[in-house]
PDB file of C-alpha atoms in Angstrom:
ATOM      1  CA  MET A   1     -39.072  13.325 -17.764  1.00  0.00           C
ATOM      2  CA  ALA A   2     -39.770   9.747 -16.441  1.00  0.00           C
ATOM      3  CA  PHE A   3     -38.581   8.287 -19.708  1.00  0.00           C
ATOM      4  CA  PHE A   4     -35.224   9.845 -19.184  1.00  0.00           C
ATOM      5  CA  ARG A   5     -34.884   8.765 -15.669  1.00  0.00           C
ATOM      6  CA  SER A   6     -35.622   5.255 -16.779  1.00  0.00           C
ATOM      7  CA  LEU A   7     -32.952   5.539 -19.589  1.00  0.00           C
ATOM      8  CA  ALA A   8     -30.237   6.884 -17.385  1.00  0.00           C
ATOM      9  CA  LEU A   9     -31.070   3.990 -14.981  1.00  0.00           C
ATOM     10  CA  VAL A  10     -30.863   1.551 -17.796  1.00  0.00           C
ATOM     11  CA  LEU A  11     -27.653   2.977 -19.060  1.00  0.00           C
ATOM     12  CA  PHE A  12     -26.138   3.074 -15.668  1.00  0.00           C
ATOM     13  CA  LEU A  13     -27.109  -0.638 -14.948  1.00  0.00           C
ATOM     14  CA  SER A  14     -25.717  -1.671 -18.293  1.00  0.00           C
ATOM     15  CA  SER A  15     -22.289   0.082 -17.647  1.00  0.00           C
ATOM     16  CA  LEU A  16     -22.240  -2.178 -14.263  1.00  0.00           C
ATOM     17  CA  PHE A  17     -22.997  -5.292 -16.178  1.00  0.00           C
ATOM     18  CA  LEU A  18     -20.401  -4.355 -19.019  1.00  0.00           C
ATOM     19  CA  HIS A  19     -17.644  -3.948 -16.268  1.00  0.00           C
ATOM     20  CA  ALA A  20     -18.643  -7.264 -14.677  1.00  0.00           C
ATOM     21  CA  ALA A  21     -18.772  -8.984 -18.002  1.00  0.00           C
ATOM     22  CA  ILE A  22     -15.432  -7.551 -19.133  1.00  0.00           C
ATOM     23  CA  GLY A  23     -13.854  -8.204 -15.758  1.00  0.00           C
ATOM     24  CA  GLU A  24     -12.731  -4.910 -15.298  1.00  0.00           C
ATOM     25  CA  LEU A  25     -11.308  -4.135 -11.680  1.00  0.00           C
ATOM     26  CA  ILE A  26     -12.082  -0.544 -10.566  1.00  0.00           C
ATOM     27  CA  CYS A  27     -10.893   0.417  -7.016  1.00  0.00           C
ATOM     28  CA  GLU A  28     -14.011   2.368  -6.352  1.00  0.00           C
ATOM     29  CA  ASP A  29     -16.025  -0.910  -6.856  1.00  0.00           C
ATOM     30  CA  LEU A  30     -14.089  -2.867  -4.457  1.00  0.00           C
ATOM     31  CA  PRO A  31     -15.333  -3.560  -0.778  1.00  0.00           C
ATOM     32  CA  GLN A  32     -13.210  -2.195   2.061  1.00  0.00           C
ATOM     33  CA  ASP A  33     -11.889  -5.732   2.873  1.00  0.00           C
ATOM     34  CA  VAL A  34      -9.923  -6.337  -0.271  1.00  0.00           C
ATOM     35  CA  CYS A  35      -9.164  -2.733  -1.243  1.00  0.00           C
ATOM     36  CA  ALA A  36      -5.604  -2.244   0.112  1.00  0.00           C
ATOM     37  CA  PHE A  37      -2.947  -4.081  -1.787  1.00  0.00           C
ATOM     38  CA  SER A  38      -5.096  -4.516  -4.858  1.00  0.00           C
ATOM     39  CA  ILE A  39      -4.444  -3.194  -8.394  1.00  0.00           C
ATOM     40  CA  ALA A  40      -6.954  -1.807 -10.752  1.00  0.00           C
ATOM     41  CA  THR A  41      -7.433  -2.755 -14.307  1.00  0.00           C
ATOM     42  CA  SER A  42      -5.577   0.486 -15.105  1.00  0.00           C
ATOM     43  CA  GLY A  43      -2.385  -0.675 -13.451  1.00  0.00           C
ATOM     44  CA  LYS A  44      -3.052   1.850 -10.456  1.00  0.00           C
ATOM     45  CA  ARG A  45      -2.910   0.889  -6.938  1.00  0.00           C
ATOM     46  CA  CYS A  46      -5.950   0.877  -4.885  1.00  0.00           C
ATOM     47  CA  LEU A  47      -5.912   2.524  -1.413  1.00  0.00           C
ATOM     48  CA  LEU A  48      -8.272   2.674   1.456  1.00  0.00           C
ATOM     49  CA  GLU A  49      -9.238   6.230   2.523  1.00  0.00           C
ATOM     50  CA  THR A  50     -11.423   7.528   5.437  1.00  0.00           C
ATOM     51  CA  ASN A  51     -14.133  10.027   4.897  1.00  0.00           C
ATOM     52  CA  ALA A  52     -15.726  12.039   7.798  1.00  0.00           C
ATOM     53  CA  LYS A  53     -19.514  12.210   7.466  1.00  0.00           C
ATOM     54  CA  ALA A  54     -21.651  15.094   8.697  1.00  0.00           C
ATOM     55  CA  ASP A  55     -22.845  13.006  11.629  1.00  0.00           C
ATOM     56  CA  GLY A  56     -19.110  12.692  12.723  1.00  0.00           C
ATOM     57  CA  LYS A  57     -18.775   8.990  11.750  1.00  0.00           C
ATOM     58  CA  VAL A  58     -16.020   7.649   9.658  1.00  0.00           C
ATOM     59  CA  GLU A  59     -16.580   5.578   6.613  1.00  0.00           C
ATOM     60  CA  TYR A  60     -14.029   3.737   4.517  1.00  0.00           C
ATOM     61  CA  GLN A  61     -13.791   4.194   0.811  1.00  0.00           C
ATOM     62  CA  CYS A  62     -11.778   2.320  -1.740  1.00  0.00           C
ATOM     63  CA  ARG A  63      -9.982   4.887  -4.130  1.00  0.00           C
ATOM     64  CA  THR A  64      -7.719   4.670  -7.108  1.00  0.00           C
ATOM     65  CA  SER A  65      -4.291   6.315  -6.471  1.00  0.00           C
ATOM     66  CA  GLU A  66      -1.995   7.758  -9.169  1.00  0.00           C
ATOM     67  CA  VAL A  67       0.614   5.275  -8.454  1.00  0.00           C
ATOM     68  CA  VAL A  68       1.120   2.900 -11.443  1.00  0.00           C
ATOM     69  CA  VAL A  69       2.418  -0.594 -10.808  1.00  0.00           C
ATOM     70  CA  GLU A  70       4.586  -1.801 -13.813  1.00  0.00           C
ATOM     71  CA  ARG A  71       3.855  -5.337 -15.070  1.00  0.00           C
ATOM     72  CA  MET A  72       0.748  -5.840 -12.935  1.00  0.00           C
ATOM     73  CA  ALA A  73      -3.048  -5.171 -13.300  1.00  0.00           C
ATOM     74  CA  ASP A  74      -6.221  -6.558 -12.375  1.00  0.00           C
ATOM     75  CA  TYR A  75      -4.985  -7.955  -9.100  1.00  0.00           C
ATOM     76  CA  ILE A  76      -6.317  -8.595  -5.639  1.00  0.00           C
ATOM     77  CA  GLU A  77      -3.766  -9.689  -3.293  1.00  0.00           C
ATOM     78  CA  SER A  78      -4.124 -13.060  -1.774  1.00  0.00           C
ATOM     79  CA  ASP A  79      -4.943 -13.945   1.877  1.00  0.00           C
ATOM     80  CA  GLU A  80      -1.823 -16.149   1.917  1.00  0.00           C
ATOM     81  CA  CYS A  81       0.334 -13.116   1.024  1.00  0.00           C
ATOM     82  CA  ILE A  82      -1.415 -10.876   3.431  1.00  0.00           C
ATOM     83  CA  ASN A  83      -0.562 -13.319   6.323  1.00  0.00           C
ATOM     84  CA  ALA A  84       2.767 -14.037   5.197  1.00  0.00           C
ATOM     85  CA  CYS A  85       3.883 -10.393   4.692  1.00  0.00           C
ATOM     86  CA  GLY A  86       2.318  -9.281   7.862  1.00  0.00           C
ATOM     87  CA  VAL A  87       0.180  -6.434   6.281  1.00  0.00           C
ATOM     88  CA  ASP A  88      -3.214  -5.434   7.156  1.00  0.00           C
ATOM     89  CA  ARG A  89      -5.967  -5.183   4.411  1.00  0.00           C
ATOM     90  CA  ASN A  90      -7.648  -2.339   6.739  1.00  0.00           C
ATOM     91  CA  SER A  91      -4.382  -0.217   6.411  1.00  0.00           C
ATOM     92  CA  VAL A  92      -5.486   3.436   5.627  1.00  0.00           C
ATOM     93  CA  GLY A  93      -2.576   4.830   3.781  1.00  0.00           C
ATOM     94  CA  ILE A  94       0.887   2.833   3.622  1.00  0.00           C
ATOM     95  CA  SER A  95       4.168   4.201   4.949  1.00  0.00           C
ATOM     96  CA  SER A  96       7.763   3.423   4.898  1.00  0.00           C
ATOM     97  CA  ASP A  97       7.535   3.759   8.699  1.00  0.00           C
ATOM     98  CA  ALA A  98       6.531   0.003   8.940  1.00  0.00           C
ATOM     99  CA  LEU A  99       9.995  -0.858   7.790  1.00  0.00           C
ATOM    100  CA  LEU A 100      11.377   0.357  10.968  1.00  0.00           C
ATOM    101  CA  GLU A 101       9.497  -2.347  12.772  1.00  0.00           C
ATOM    102  CA  PRO A 102      11.714  -5.538  13.081  1.00  0.00           C
ATOM    103  CA  LEU A 103       8.710  -7.901  13.141  1.00  0.00           C
ATOM    104  CA  PHE A 104       7.210  -6.285  10.037  1.00  0.00           C
ATOM    105  CA  THR A 105      10.525  -6.210   8.278  1.00  0.00           C
ATOM    106  CA  ALA A 106      11.286 -10.008   9.242  1.00  0.00           C
ATOM    107  CA  ASN A 107       7.854 -10.874   7.740  1.00  0.00           C
ATOM    108  CA  LEU A 108       8.332  -8.918   4.606  1.00  0.00           C
ATOM    109  CA  CYS A 109      11.821 -10.372   3.966  1.00  0.00           C
ATOM    110  CA  SER A 110      10.686 -13.971   4.889  1.00  0.00           C
ATOM    111  CA  THR A 111      10.875 -16.545   2.077  1.00  0.00           C
ATOM    112  CA  ALA A 112       7.024 -16.916   2.000  1.00  0.00           C
ATOM    113  CA  CYS A 113       6.649 -13.074   1.415  1.00  0.00           C
ATOM    114  CA  TYR A 114       9.615 -11.989  -0.524  1.00  0.00           C
ATOM    115  CA  ASN A 115       9.680 -14.840  -3.018  1.00  0.00           C
ATOM    116  CA  GLN A 116       5.918 -15.301  -3.411  1.00  0.00           C
ATOM    117  CA  CYS A 117       4.223 -12.069  -3.130  1.00  0.00           C
ATOM    118  CA  PRO A 118       5.718  -9.727  -5.735  1.00  0.00           C
ATOM    119  CA  ASN A 119       2.781  -7.067  -5.260  1.00  0.00           C
ATOM    120  CA  ILE A 120       3.477  -6.395  -1.653  1.00  0.00           C
ATOM    121  CA  VAL A 121       7.394  -6.741  -2.055  1.00  0.00           C
ATOM    122  CA  ASP A 122       7.238  -4.307  -5.086  1.00  0.00           C
ATOM    123  CA  LEU A 123       5.270  -1.579  -2.999  1.00  0.00           C
ATOM    124  CA  TYR A 124       7.808  -1.736  -0.144  1.00  0.00           C
ATOM    125  CA  PHE A 125      10.701  -1.819  -2.565  1.00  0.00           C
ATOM    126  CA  ASN A 126       9.440   1.434  -3.860  1.00  0.00           C
ATOM    127  CA  LEU A 127       8.692   2.828  -0.472  1.00  0.00           C
ATOM    128  CA  ALA A 128      12.211   1.972   0.657  1.00  0.00           C
ATOM    129  CA  ALA A 129      13.763   3.459  -2.440  1.00  0.00           C
ATOM    130  CA  GLY A 130      11.993   6.731  -1.892  1.00  0.00           C
ATOM    131  CA  GLU A 131      13.539   6.970   1.349  1.00  0.00           C
ATOM    132  CA  GLY A 132      17.178   6.180  -0.117  1.00  0.00           C
ATOM    133  CA  ALA A 133      17.214   2.475   0.916  1.00  0.00           C
ATOM    134  CA  PHE A 134      17.537  -0.727  -1.083  1.00  0.00           C
ATOM    135  CA  LEU A 135      14.972  -3.396   0.077  1.00  0.00           C
ATOM    136  CA  PRO A 136      17.206  -6.426  -0.779  1.00  0.00           C
ATOM    137  CA  ASP A 137      19.933  -4.961   1.479  1.00  0.00           C
ATOM    138  CA  LEU A 138      17.503  -4.125   4.131  1.00  0.00           C
ATOM    139  CA  CYS A 139      16.179  -7.862   4.061  1.00  0.00           C
ATOM    140  CA  ASP A 140      19.906  -9.201   4.013  1.00  0.00           C
ATOM    141  CA  ALA A 141      20.579  -6.995   7.068  1.00  0.00           C
ATOM    142  CA  ALA A 142      17.226  -8.131   8.797  1.00  0.00           C
ATOM    143  CA  ARG A 143      18.048 -11.813   8.238  1.00  0.00           C
ATOM    144  CA  SER A 144      21.556 -11.527   9.791  1.00  0.00           C
ATOM    145  CA  ASN A 145      21.002  -8.652  12.282  1.00  0.00           C
ATOM    146  CA  PRO A 146      17.460  -7.146  12.709  1.00  0.00           C
ATOM    147  CA  HIS A 147      19.080  -4.033  14.726  1.00  0.00           C
ATOM    148  CA  ARG A 148      21.545  -3.340  12.041  1.00  0.00           C
ATOM    149  CA  SER A 149      18.765  -3.114   9.275  1.00  0.00           C
ATOM    150  CA  MET A 150      16.878  -0.705  11.426  1.00  0.00           C
ATOM    151  CA  ILE A 151      20.068   1.379  11.919  1.00  0.00           C
ATOM    152  CA  GLN A 152      20.657   1.419   8.080  1.00  0.00           C
ATOM    153  CA  LEU A 153      17.202   2.476   7.418  1.00  0.00           C
ATOM    154  CA  MET A 154      17.147   5.148   9.924  1.00  0.00           C
ATOM    155  CA  SER A 155      20.462   6.411   8.653  1.00  0.00           C
ATOM    156  CA  SER A 156      18.819   6.549   5.149  1.00  0.00           C
ATOM    157  CA  GLY A 157      16.506   9.328   6.455  1.00  0.00           C
ATOM    158  CA  VAL A 158      13.430   7.590   6.898  1.00  0.00           C
ATOM    159  CA  ALA A 159      13.066   8.204  10.586  1.00  0.00           C
ATOM    160  CA  ALA A 160      13.527  11.899  11.677  1.00  0.00           C
ATOM    161  CA  GLY A 161      15.438  11.925  14.883  1.00  0.00           C
ATOM    162  CA  PRO A 162      15.295  14.503  17.583  1.00  0.00           C
ATOM    163  CA  ILE A 163      18.685  15.873  16.424  1.00  0.00           C
ATOM    164  CA  SER A 164      19.358  16.911  12.724  1.00  0.00           C
ATOM    165  CA  SER A 165      22.562  16.262  10.963  1.00  0.00           C
ATOM    166  CA  GLU A 166      23.228  20.013  11.052  1.00  0.00           C
ATOM    167  CA  ASP A 167      22.807  20.113  14.971  1.00  0.00           C
ATOM    168  CA  LEU A 168      25.368  17.219  15.203  1.00  0.00           C
ATOM    169  CA  ALA A 169      27.801  19.113  13.039  1.00  0.00           C
ATOM    170  CA  LEU A 170      27.383  22.202  15.052  1.00  0.00           C
ATOM    171  CA  ALA A 171      27.625  20.361  18.499  1.00  0.00           C
ATOM    172  CA  PRO A 172      30.716  20.329  20.599  1.00  0.00           C
ATOM    173  CA  ALA A 173      32.575  17.064  20.578  1.00  0.00           C
ATOM    174  CA  SER A 174      31.887  16.383  24.345  1.00  0.00           C
ATOM    175  CA  ALA A 175      28.029  17.049  23.854  1.00  0.00           C
ATOM    176  CA  PRO A 176      26.054  13.772  24.795  1.00  0.00           C
ATOM    177  CA  MET A 177      23.935  12.260  22.082  1.00  0.00           C
TER     178      MET A 177
END
């Protein structure tokens, strides 16, 4: 029995050394402080998740998402891009809601981010597209009129308002909005 435990340990350690020798980036092996905005060797995005422990404490774990990034793999986002784009490496889950914040959109659309950080731009491009918005148009609007870009994004359906479009269609013309 001891032989099999030793063999299992040797095989496990060998697999770790093999990953290190090959240079394979596996999300689950990444520390919390570089997980978000990284891309595994498989081309899948890494994401930071929380896990509630039995004692009530919360621990963070880096996981592999099912989102595949075209044309990028084996990538850990640089500190320069994290700062230029105004994102947080400790983000748990990433949402298109950030695009509603004028300061975030200004950072994302800045030359330092938009032209130098394709990983982050690609991520938010896809999030905006999922909400029916086109990131280059949002950035153009944000550069010329930040409030207009928020209105454009909200009208795309990203932000749920207190009144639905059906409610508006049924409301009398004199009803206050």
